[in-house]
Amino acid sequence: MAGKTTTAKKHQARIDPPDGGRVALGGFIYQFVALAGMIAWPEACEDNTETENQVSTLLRLTRVLQPEIFDEDGFLQWLEETGLGTHLKQGAFIQLKFSGDGIGSTIGPQEFESICTSFRKSTGKAKAAGIRIAKWILLTNRRLGPKTQKNRSEQETKYSQTQVNPRSAAQSNERQLIIHSELSTTLWDDALLRFGHRYGLTPTEIEVGMGRLLGKMLRDIHPSGAPNITKTYIAQAFTGEQDPRPLTLGEVMPFCQRELERQQHRILSLNHKILRRNILDAITTAIQDHAVLLICGHGGSGKSVALWQWLSELGRQQPLQAAVAFRERSALNLGHRNIVAQIVNDWAGTEQGSRRREETIERTLSRLVIANPGHTPPILILGIDGIDEEKALASPGALDALIRPFLEENRRLLLKEDTPCLGAKLILVCRDQVHFDMLVTPSSGYPLPALERPPEITVTDFSSEELVEFVQEYFSPALAARFQLNLQDMVGSGTPTANFFSDAPSQRTLSPFMNAHSALDLNATPVDDEVFRALCHPALWHPFVELETEEEKHLFLNGDPALLRVVAGKFAHRIVAKADMRQSQRLGLGVPQIWQIFHNVASYTKSLTQTVHARQDWVTYTCTHHQFSGSQADVLYDEAISAGMIQVQAQQWEWRHSFVQSYFADTPTYRDHKEGGR
């Protein structure tokens, strides 16, 4: 299981010993529900969540008899097995006989007769009102007395009535008596606790909720005569929220998946999901025994994509492993010191301004644990992208408050301390570990001890093995053969590969790929060297794959100027759109203005003889000649680094791809790009 740790104990929801007052209150609430118009109509057997009625809610909530099988899916089966759902064509009366003595109290023949007498009287009144009753149901935590138990079947027959069908001469039950005795004394209280736990409520909060529920029913009975008691009705009373949602993993995961799907296009702009399995496996391994993990790498290397893909895969695993959340740093509220509380309470439907949104990380996570008793930690894995943004580094308070509890958890895991654990894990994305250190360096100025430092996964350009894998997956044999020649030439000639790959390709790795396409090598031509180097950059791979036809792909691999411009336009559009999404509110700039800054710098640097520039060149030229502020130019410089448009070494930088620089330089405005691009 991804994220599973062998050193942390299983979380168990804490259930206090039964409280006599609360048990009595729970029983009274259920009897009140029954007395407030508890008549079961045929639709009670349909388990229709859109039109719940009182009886279906009562039966689901109490989980009478076998709680372990009494879930939503097993509801109809349970009704059938117990007889509560058989021939329920008119209605049923339910009588609750609970005593504080439980099985120490017996129901003798005389009391049993009085119970059945009350059933008969109620049935007579119902009949006079035009309602036919098909079931009498007795639910009790008491024992049937010896004589009552001995003749139970006779009594059930005696108090059931049969009617002869004149057409078929067959006998069928018109009314049936059903008895469930020796139920748990705390049945109602336990049921309410289980219900409340699904919403992450503590026993104390549930007790308050029970009182709130009782008051709500008493208020509602006056205008309506019989409140429509549904699961939502009870949940609203328990939580005090208008739209409460359970915090069980089964309820939370659809929200997690929808969030990830939205971010796929809004944040990552992913149209083609290139899986780097080696990186995903590395994340799985590293997070096993740590509570904090760093994913580092240069801009455009695919750090964010890798984290998003890993969380997406984890969220789809069965059985459910953990709730997952992915947030971009720029989308977080720096003024709020508990990001986890915001995320979890969004899932729970908690209203803005609620005190639960101000709770500590530990208490927020404990609510997830309560809602998922017995789940092996972690209960939540949170990924945050872009912690190296200038805004985050300038205001580290909120991120430091988030990271600290996870660092403490990391230390406990590494030292194998037998203490209560946080039960959650944190994955952070930044270009370099130094940015993480800037956020968490103690006030003393000393860095974290080596033992407490989280592991780091470095994401680089595509390796030779990865490039071979992607070529085989996305290309036709004819296109793949062209890459084969480049790789073959590199291995055969002994050409250094450091400029192309993070690790040198080996003949052993490449030979299966070469053999698969050897028949095509005679007619193939190698990929243009500049294009080959560019496609080792993950951020540029996406616009290349988006080319519509095989012919266009071949032309791009040839280094055709027109197709280089097409791919550069797609790449430039992604960069500007992402910068607008992340920085527009802060800078007060729109897409046209952002494009103008990139155009200005590209035009200026293209006119220079040197390829390496000082950072100040970017800022000075933009501010001096084009009326942009220094902060605006500086922020977009960081965006260009983050997107992989430029490369940085100390305070020097150069364009990552010359044809992208040329595209910005030759396209003065965003309007020109839209009119001339595709």
XYZ file of C-alpha atoms in Angstrom:
678
model
C 0.000 0.000 0.000
C 1.377 3.376 -0.973
C 2.149 5.454 2.081
C 1.704 2.609 4.539
C 3.978 2.578 7.562
C 4.799 -0.416 9.689
C 5.816 1.594 12.739
C 2.615 3.531 13.367
C -0.217 1.998 15.341
C -3.665 1.600 13.909
C -5.979 4.442 14.773
C -9.127 3.485 16.595
C -12.018 5.812 17.198
C -12.311 6.329 20.948
C -15.675 5.199 22.271
C -16.390 6.100 25.882
C -18.067 3.593 28.203
C -21.849 3.802 27.901
C -23.251 6.717 29.832
C -26.572 5.946 31.492
C -28.076 9.331 30.735
C -26.962 9.267 27.134
C -28.226 5.696 26.661
C -31.609 6.698 28.031
C -31.686 9.801 25.847
C -30.795 7.736 22.790
C -33.607 5.301 23.496
C -36.054 8.115 24.051
C -35.057 9.753 20.752
C -35.788 6.563 18.886
C -39.102 6.039 20.627
C -39.923 9.649 19.829
C -39.101 8.972 16.180
C -41.408 5.979 16.254
C -44.205 7.895 17.954
C -43.872 10.840 15.565
C -45.697 9.053 12.789
C -43.638 5.896 12.273
C -45.691 4.007 9.690
C -43.781 2.023 7.061
C -45.141 2.298 3.540
C -44.104 0.100 0.608
C -41.420 2.550 -0.524
C -39.592 1.825 2.729
C -38.297 -1.339 1.092
C -36.871 0.466 -1.914
C -33.989 2.196 -0.088
C -34.506 5.236 -2.254
C -31.986 7.798 -1.020
C -33.791 10.606 -2.826
C -37.101 10.013 -1.034
C -36.114 8.584 2.327
C -38.865 8.057 4.840
C -38.786 7.657 8.568
C -38.737 3.861 8.828
C -35.980 3.286 6.297
C -33.926 5.899 8.119
C -34.630 4.303 11.493
C -33.723 0.807 10.349
C -30.554 1.905 8.554
C -29.488 4.023 11.477
C -30.005 1.460 14.229
C -28.418 -1.461 12.355
C -30.524 -3.907 14.346
C -29.102 -7.439 14.735
C -25.892 -7.552 12.641
C -24.123 -4.186 12.324
C -21.277 -5.600 10.225
C -23.609 -6.475 7.323
C -26.072 -3.651 7.789
C -24.791 -1.179 5.227
C -26.485 0.610 2.358
C -25.951 -2.280 -0.063
C -27.231 -4.878 2.372
C -30.378 -3.021 3.396
C -32.835 -4.787 1.083
C -31.249 -8.148 1.822
C -31.594 -7.524 5.548
C -35.252 -6.581 5.173
C -35.879 -9.797 3.272
C -33.991 -12.037 5.716
C -35.737 -10.622 8.776
C -39.150 -10.570 7.165
C -39.502 -6.826 7.609
C -39.670 -6.326 3.884
C -41.852 -9.264 2.885
C -45.433 -8.481 1.802
C -45.106 -4.972 3.208
C -47.978 -3.787 1.044
C -49.729 -1.496 3.487
C -47.815 -0.562 6.633
C -46.339 -1.714 9.934
C -46.396 -0.786 13.592
C -43.122 -0.918 15.537
C -43.108 -1.077 19.344
C -39.907 -0.453 21.292
C -39.653 -2.097 24.736
C -36.287 -1.242 26.254
C -35.313 -1.488 29.904
C -32.240 -0.427 31.830
C -32.017 -3.988 33.186
C -31.700 -5.413 29.677
C -31.821 -9.215 29.565
C -32.204 -9.186 33.335
C -35.801 -8.195 32.729
C -38.289 -10.613 31.194
C -41.489 -10.229 29.233
C -44.039 -12.655 30.622
C -47.280 -13.878 29.006
C -49.396 -11.181 30.630
C -47.175 -8.312 29.492
C -46.842 -9.893 26.086
C -50.621 -10.008 25.814
C -50.834 -6.313 26.707
C -48.282 -5.516 23.988
C -50.329 -7.366 21.410
C -53.490 -5.692 22.692
C -51.932 -2.286 22.031
C -51.013 -3.512 18.548
C -54.630 -4.570 17.947
C -56.024 -1.256 19.154
C -53.610 0.720 16.986
C -54.420 -1.505 14.030
C -58.134 -0.936 14.578
C -57.629 2.813 14.537
C -55.524 2.536 11.420
C -58.179 0.388 9.738
C -60.848 2.948 10.584
C -58.645 5.535 8.907
C -58.386 3.365 5.803
C -54.859 2.071 6.509
C -54.160 -1.671 6.444
C -51.313 -2.918 8.628
C -49.201 -5.859 7.421
C -46.642 -6.114 10.245
C -46.442 -5.918 13.988
C -42.779 -5.539 14.982
C -41.536 -5.794 18.572
C -37.958 -4.641 19.234
C -36.707 -5.188 22.796
C -33.517 -5.643 24.791
C -35.387 -7.857 27.297
C -35.704 -11.618 27.349
C -38.934 -13.396 26.648
C -40.109 -15.180 29.783
C -39.934 -19.002 29.828
C -43.587 -19.493 29.012
C -43.549 -16.758 26.401
C -40.398 -18.169 24.812
C -41.706 -21.721 24.882
C -44.812 -20.823 22.988
C -43.229 -18.103 20.867
C -44.032 -19.709 17.530
C -47.584 -20.387 18.651
C -47.962 -16.821 19.813
C -46.571 -15.439 16.565
C -49.094 -17.614 14.741
C -51.867 -16.658 17.152
C -51.329 -12.961 16.745
C -50.890 -13.194 13.005
C -53.977 -13.344 10.832
C -54.484 -15.214 7.585
C -56.929 -14.646 4.808
C -58.152 -17.070 2.158
C -57.848 -15.864 -1.408
C -61.186 -16.908 -2.983
C -59.638 -17.146 -6.456
C -56.736 -19.469 -5.653
C -57.877 -20.956 -2.348
C -54.352 -20.319 -1.141
C -53.589 -18.908 2.255
C -51.405 -15.829 2.569
C -50.317 -13.789 5.592
C -52.463 -10.717 6.002
C -50.597 -9.634 9.109
C -47.447 -10.999 10.700
C -45.996 -10.577 14.185
C -42.190 -10.276 14.249
C -40.179 -10.300 17.487
C -36.525 -9.298 17.939
C -35.570 -9.768 21.597
C -32.408 -9.519 23.733
C -31.029 -6.674 21.666
C -28.163 -4.677 23.133
C -29.134 -2.292 25.911
C -27.006 0.364 24.269
C -28.383 -0.374 20.803
C -29.742 3.120 20.232
C -26.785 4.860 21.837
C -24.277 2.780 19.873
C -26.178 3.442 16.669
C -26.099 7.181 17.281
C -22.390 7.022 18.097
C -21.649 5.154 14.875
C -23.738 7.621 12.917
C -21.994 10.603 14.497
C -18.561 9.063 13.993
C -19.177 9.008 10.246
C -19.165 12.814 10.406
C -15.992 12.922 12.515
C -17.817 13.864 15.732
C -16.498 13.045 19.185
C -18.749 11.322 21.780
C -19.171 14.650 23.577
C -20.243 16.365 20.361
C -22.624 13.501 19.629
C -24.226 13.898 23.052
C -24.736 17.593 22.339
C -26.094 16.635 18.930
C -28.594 14.235 20.486
C -29.957 17.052 22.607
C -30.066 19.301 19.553
C -31.888 16.576 17.606
C -34.483 16.141 20.341
C -35.106 19.885 20.485
C -35.365 20.058 16.702
C -37.965 17.261 16.650
C -39.975 18.881 19.430
C -40.023 22.189 17.552
C -40.924 20.585 14.230
C -43.745 18.428 15.580
C -45.949 21.421 16.371
C -46.413 22.802 12.843
C -46.257 19.483 10.984
C -47.502 16.897 13.459
C -44.824 14.430 12.328
C -41.373 15.686 11.286
C -39.883 14.057 8.198
C -36.862 12.466 9.847
C -34.166 11.568 7.316
C -30.445 10.956 7.579
C -29.877 14.549 6.531
C -32.288 15.754 9.231
C -30.334 13.877 11.919
C -26.918 14.858 10.500
C -27.892 18.537 10.496
C -28.877 18.305 14.142
C -25.710 16.443 15.105
C -23.264 18.712 13.277
C -25.077 22.039 13.361
C -24.364 22.409 9.623
C -26.824 22.899 6.777
C -25.108 20.586 4.299
C -23.097 18.058 6.333
C -21.226 15.260 4.590
C -19.632 12.149 6.134
C -15.849 11.961 6.395
C -15.586 8.265 5.606
C -13.103 7.509 2.841
C -15.900 6.167 0.679
C -17.653 9.552 0.843
C -14.520 11.707 0.661
C -12.743 10.049 -2.271
C -15.214 11.193 -4.976
C -14.477 14.786 -3.899
C -10.731 14.096 -4.031
C -10.998 12.618 -7.517
C -13.095 15.493 -8.849
C -10.578 17.998 -7.471
C -7.718 16.155 -9.155
C -9.605 16.029 -12.442
C -10.171 19.797 -12.356
C -6.516 20.428 -11.597
C -5.447 18.203 -14.478
C -6.413 20.951 -16.923
C -6.663 24.113 -14.824
C -3.282 23.829 -13.112
C -1.226 21.300 -15.032
C -2.778 21.732 -18.500
C -2.313 18.019 -19.080
C -3.720 16.650 -22.299
C -1.330 13.716 -22.554
C -0.502 11.815 -19.386
C 3.090 10.666 -19.792
C 3.760 8.336 -16.871
C 7.289 8.294 -15.499
C 6.918 5.021 -13.658
C 10.385 5.147 -12.127
C 9.544 8.445 -10.408
C 6.137 7.240 -9.202
C 7.749 4.105 -7.773
C 10.403 6.229 -6.074
C 7.684 8.313 -4.389
C 5.939 5.162 -3.181
C 9.165 3.806 -1.691
C 10.287 7.063 -0.082
C 6.957 7.855 1.580
C 6.715 4.432 3.235
C 8.783 5.343 6.284
C 8.618 9.142 6.210
C 5.941 11.717 6.920
C 7.496 14.435 4.729
C 8.916 14.077 1.224
C 10.455 16.633 -1.154
C 10.198 16.441 -4.936
C 12.803 18.728 -6.506
C 13.975 19.560 -10.017
C 14.423 22.327 -12.558
C 11.466 24.111 -14.107
C 9.538 22.055 -16.616
C 11.062 18.756 -15.474
C 7.676 17.323 -14.537
C 7.732 17.574 -10.728
C 4.124 18.723 -10.403
C 2.918 16.249 -13.002
C 4.611 13.356 -11.185
C 3.011 14.277 -7.849
C -0.406 14.734 -9.443
C -0.154 11.355 -11.186
C 0.962 9.590 -8.012
C -1.909 11.036 -5.964
C -4.390 10.214 -8.740
C -3.279 6.590 -8.858
C -3.417 6.311 -5.070
C -6.922 7.775 -5.020
C -8.169 5.107 -7.432
C -6.735 2.117 -5.572
C -9.064 -0.398 -3.947
C -9.367 -0.858 -1.071
C -9.115 2.865 -0.402
C -5.669 3.758 0.929
C -5.986 7.374 2.080
C -7.707 10.638 1.303
C -5.565 12.632 -1.129
C -5.345 16.347 -1.861
C -3.225 18.347 -4.305
C -2.894 22.093 -3.900
C -0.827 24.671 -5.715
C 0.893 27.072 -3.362
C -0.535 30.124 -5.117
C -4.071 28.824 -4.521
C -3.641 28.595 -0.751
C -4.659 31.271 1.705
C -1.458 32.471 3.347
C -3.467 34.181 6.065
C -4.839 30.888 7.321
C -2.499 28.835 9.430
C -4.284 25.516 9.087
C -4.506 24.484 5.474
C -5.468 20.929 6.466
C -8.543 22.173 8.351
C -9.673 24.094 5.278
C -9.338 21.060 3.007
C -10.998 18.538 5.325
C -13.858 20.880 6.208
C -14.494 21.548 2.533
C -15.058 17.794 2.222
C -17.284 17.815 5.316
C -19.488 20.631 4.007
C -18.610 22.859 6.958
C -19.709 26.453 6.523
C -17.139 29.224 6.179
C -16.512 30.842 9.539
C -17.154 27.644 11.488
C -14.884 27.024 14.469
C -13.987 23.649 13.007
C -12.078 25.488 10.275
C -9.832 26.971 12.972
C -8.962 23.655 14.633
C -5.407 22.373 14.846
C -4.013 19.942 12.308
C -4.011 17.215 14.938
C -7.671 17.679 15.854
C -8.734 17.950 12.213
C -6.974 14.699 11.346
C -8.481 13.025 14.412
C -11.910 13.621 12.868
C -10.870 11.668 9.788
C -9.630 8.906 12.075
C -12.915 8.834 14.011
C -14.853 8.543 10.755
C -12.689 5.628 9.589
C -12.144 3.352 12.620
C -9.596 0.603 12.112
C -7.999 2.238 9.067
C -4.232 1.802 8.919
C -2.418 5.159 8.700
C -1.975 7.348 6.799
C -5.517 8.662 6.616
C -4.494 11.679 4.483
C -1.701 12.418 2.009
C -1.390 16.085 1.074
C 0.701 17.359 -1.823
C 1.602 21.051 -2.162
C 3.174 22.366 -5.340
C 5.377 25.438 -5.701
C 6.548 26.096 -2.139
C 9.538 27.910 -3.655
C 7.416 30.767 -4.968
C 8.705 34.175 -3.951
C 5.448 34.969 -2.162
C 5.686 31.810 -0.073
C 9.320 32.416 0.848
C 8.557 36.029 1.808
C 5.683 34.947 4.104
C 6.687 31.542 5.445
C 4.473 31.549 8.537
C 1.515 29.562 7.191
C 3.649 26.946 5.450
C 5.915 26.594 8.479
C 2.843 26.041 10.684
C 1.703 23.354 8.249
C 5.064 21.630 7.892
C 6.103 21.514 11.575
C 3.645 18.821 12.768
C 4.648 16.639 9.819
C 8.334 17.076 10.661
C 7.583 15.961 14.214
C 5.777 12.955 12.783
C 8.761 12.282 10.527
C 11.075 12.252 13.533
C 8.804 9.854 15.437
C 8.720 7.475 12.493
C 12.488 7.509 12.029
C 13.106 6.982 15.755
C 10.305 4.377 15.851
C 8.778 6.085 18.869
C 5.722 4.321 20.265
C 3.619 7.463 20.561
C 0.302 8.535 19.014
C 0.969 9.441 15.420
C -0.385 12.222 13.238
C -1.667 9.721 10.699
C -0.968 11.878 7.639
C 1.847 12.574 5.194
C 3.012 15.659 3.313
C 4.701 15.854 -0.103
C 6.219 19.199 -1.113
C 7.363 20.332 -4.564
C 10.125 22.908 -5.119
C 13.042 23.491 -7.466
C 15.724 22.974 -4.819
C 15.883 21.774 -1.228
C 17.320 25.143 -0.241
C 13.833 26.613 -0.668
C 12.479 24.124 1.865
C 15.268 25.076 4.276
C 14.306 28.744 3.966
C 10.806 27.893 5.181
C 11.694 25.721 8.170
C 15.074 26.999 9.420
C 14.622 27.606 13.163
C 14.974 31.092 14.583
C 18.455 30.129 15.774
C 19.535 30.080 12.156
C 20.702 26.486 12.258
C 19.327 24.019 9.700
C 17.363 20.930 10.612
C 19.373 18.029 12.036
C 20.260 15.458 9.408
C 17.951 12.898 11.018
C 14.941 15.184 10.668
C 15.540 16.187 7.073
C 12.991 14.685 4.692
C 14.160 12.546 1.779
C 14.410 14.182 -1.626
C 13.455 12.840 -5.046
C 15.095 14.741 -7.885
C 13.197 14.892 -11.170
C 15.433 15.479 -14.187
C 15.099 15.497 -17.951
C 14.014 12.258 -19.575
C 16.538 9.466 -19.243
C 17.449 7.240 -22.169
C 15.246 4.446 -20.837
C 12.285 6.794 -20.476
C 12.739 8.278 -23.923
C 12.735 4.797 -25.443
C 9.563 3.956 -23.522
C 7.739 7.103 -24.624
C 8.792 6.728 -28.245
C 7.419 3.200 -28.308
C 4.153 4.280 -26.675
C 3.369 7.476 -28.581
C 5.051 7.106 -31.972
C 4.500 5.037 -35.062
C 7.338 2.624 -35.989
C 8.527 5.063 -38.655
C 8.881 7.900 -36.140
C 10.402 5.605 -33.542
C 13.051 4.424 -36.000
C 14.359 7.982 -36.308
C 14.968 8.192 -32.569
C 16.634 4.823 -32.775
C 19.287 6.227 -35.097
C 20.121 9.082 -32.729
C 20.475 6.732 -29.789
C 22.412 4.198 -31.839
C 24.843 6.846 -33.075
C 25.417 8.060 -29.522
C 26.217 4.576 -28.239
C 28.180 3.441 -31.285
C 30.349 6.546 -31.644
C 30.986 7.017 -27.951
C 29.548 10.528 -28.112
C 29.189 12.025 -24.608
C 25.540 12.016 -23.564
C 25.620 14.333 -20.583
C 23.974 17.123 -22.561
C 21.103 14.872 -23.517
C 20.362 12.600 -20.572
C 20.813 12.487 -16.860
C 22.292 8.986 -17.263
C 24.202 7.557 -20.211
C 22.271 5.027 -22.302
C 23.674 1.531 -22.364
C 23.771 -0.946 -25.232
C 21.958 -3.416 -23.002
C 19.080 -1.001 -22.423
C 18.737 0.091 -26.034
C 19.213 -3.223 -27.832
C 15.613 -4.528 -27.383
C 14.268 -1.253 -28.807
C 16.718 -1.333 -31.713
C 15.938 -4.926 -32.574
C 12.218 -4.191 -32.619
C 12.702 -1.565 -35.351
C 15.818 -2.822 -37.123
C 13.921 -3.385 -40.379
C 13.153 0.333 -40.571
C 16.626 1.669 -39.886
C 17.746 1.559 -43.547
C 15.214 4.176 -44.655
C 15.144 6.338 -41.531
C 16.905 9.671 -40.975
C 18.022 10.839 -37.545
C 16.162 13.481 -35.575
C 17.604 17.000 -35.789
C 20.077 17.444 -32.918
C 18.410 20.570 -31.493
C 14.970 18.948 -31.641
C 16.342 15.784 -30.062
C 17.761 17.766 -27.145
C 14.523 19.753 -26.820
C 12.394 16.611 -26.553
C 14.437 15.462 -23.571
C 12.761 18.389 -21.773
C 9.427 17.050 -20.390
C 7.630 20.404 -20.690
C 8.249 20.504 -24.448
C 7.097 16.933 -24.987
C 3.429 17.867 -24.523
C 3.167 20.362 -27.418
C 5.026 17.909 -29.657
C 2.589 15.074 -28.917
C -0.270 17.508 -29.638
C 0.782 17.881 -33.284
C -2.150 16.576 -35.275
C -0.627 14.578 -38.132
C 2.210 12.146 -38.705
C 3.594 14.460 -41.373
C 3.784 17.376 -38.936
C 5.676 15.250 -36.444
C 8.192 14.205 -39.110
C 8.689 17.825 -40.170
C 9.288 18.890 -36.580
C 11.837 16.104 -36.116
C 13.565 17.415 -39.261
C 13.899 20.837 -37.624
C 11.523 22.435 -40.141
C 11.271 26.164 -39.231
C 7.491 26.297 -39.720
C 6.880 23.318 -37.414
C 9.420 24.577 -34.891
C 7.318 27.734 -34.764
C 4.099 25.753 -34.298
C 5.515 23.791 -31.359
C 7.111 26.918 -29.893
C 3.721 28.658 -30.079
C 2.026 25.844 -28.179
C 4.785 25.870 -25.568
C 4.667 29.676 -25.217
C 0.885 29.641 -24.856
C 1.100 27.138 -21.977
C 3.701 29.243 -20.193
C 1.781 32.514 -20.466
C -1.549 30.923 -19.527
C -0.049 29.345 -16.422
C 1.681 32.579 -15.410
C -1.628 34.413 -15.795
C -3.442 31.883 -13.631
C -0.807 31.958 -10.888
C 0.200 35.623 -10.852
C -2.480 37.777 -12.500
C -4.172 38.785 -9.245
C -0.871 39.624 -7.606
C 0.615 41.542 -10.537
C -2.499 43.154 -11.945
C -1.441 41.946 -15.383
C -3.429 40.029 -17.950
C -2.251 37.630 -20.644
C -1.433 40.434 -23.164
C 0.798 42.239 -20.659
C 2.552 39.024 -19.595
C 3.164 38.190 -23.237
C 4.592 41.674 -23.774
C 7.187 41.205 -21.031
C 8.338 37.875 -22.461
C 8.486 39.443 -25.936
C 10.530 42.389 -24.656
C 13.135 40.193 -23.013
C 13.329 37.780 -25.946
C 13.846 40.655 -28.397
C 16.538 42.226 -26.247
C 18.499 39.047 -25.518
C 18.304 37.867 -29.127
C 20.171 40.991 -30.179
C 23.061 40.245 -27.823
C 26.062 38.191 -28.824
C 26.336 36.202 -25.594
C 23.938 33.344 -24.742
C 24.279 33.643 -20.951
C 22.776 36.691 -19.239
C 22.576 38.231 -15.810
C 19.241 38.185 -13.994
C 19.325 41.955 -13.764
C 19.402 42.192 -17.570
C 15.848 40.813 -17.652
C 14.534 43.232 -15.049
C 16.427 46.357 -16.096
C 15.571 46.217 -19.771
C 11.891 45.507 -19.173
C 11.496 48.309 -16.629
C 13.544 50.883 -18.516
C 12.028 50.522 -21.946
C 8.506 49.226 -21.441
C 7.031 50.847 -18.298
C 6.706 47.666 -16.242
C 7.590 47.666 -12.559
C 10.603 45.827 -11.241
C 8.429 43.506 -9.157
C 6.347 42.561 -12.189
C 9.402 41.735 -14.264
C 11.049 39.906 -11.369
C 8.024 37.717 -10.679
C 7.693 36.775 -14.338
C 11.403 35.929 -14.381
C 10.663 33.373 -11.671
C 7.694 32.125 -13.687
C 9.955 31.609 -16.700
C 12.285 29.530 -14.535
C 9.390 27.561 -13.041
C 7.964 26.786 -16.483
C 11.322 25.711 -17.882
C 11.465 28.512 -20.451
C 14.863 29.633 -19.180
C 17.597 27.808 -17.302
C 19.370 29.185 -14.260
C 22.899 28.753 -12.978
C 23.566 30.990 -9.968
C 22.666 34.508 -11.125
C 23.132 33.686 -14.803
C 20.524 32.369 -17.197
C 19.956 31.371 -20.807
C 17.025 30.424 -22.992
C 16.191 26.734 -22.754
C 15.267 26.465 -26.456
C 16.405 28.983 -29.056
C 13.329 28.449 -31.221
C 11.087 29.416 -28.266
C 13.130 32.590 -27.772
C 12.774 33.344 -31.489
C 9.020 32.806 -31.341
C 8.570 35.327 -28.515
C 10.931 37.789 -30.220
C 9.107 37.552 -33.563
C 5.585 37.681 -32.073
C 5.132 41.135 -30.507
C 1.654 40.681 -29.045
C -0.611 37.972 -27.752
C -3.074 38.954 -30.458
C -0.444 38.202 -33.096
C 0.027 34.798 -31.499
C -3.712 34.055 -31.538
C -4.136 35.181 -35.144
C -1.081 33.420 -36.515
C -0.944 30.350 -34.296
C -3.043 27.216 -33.993
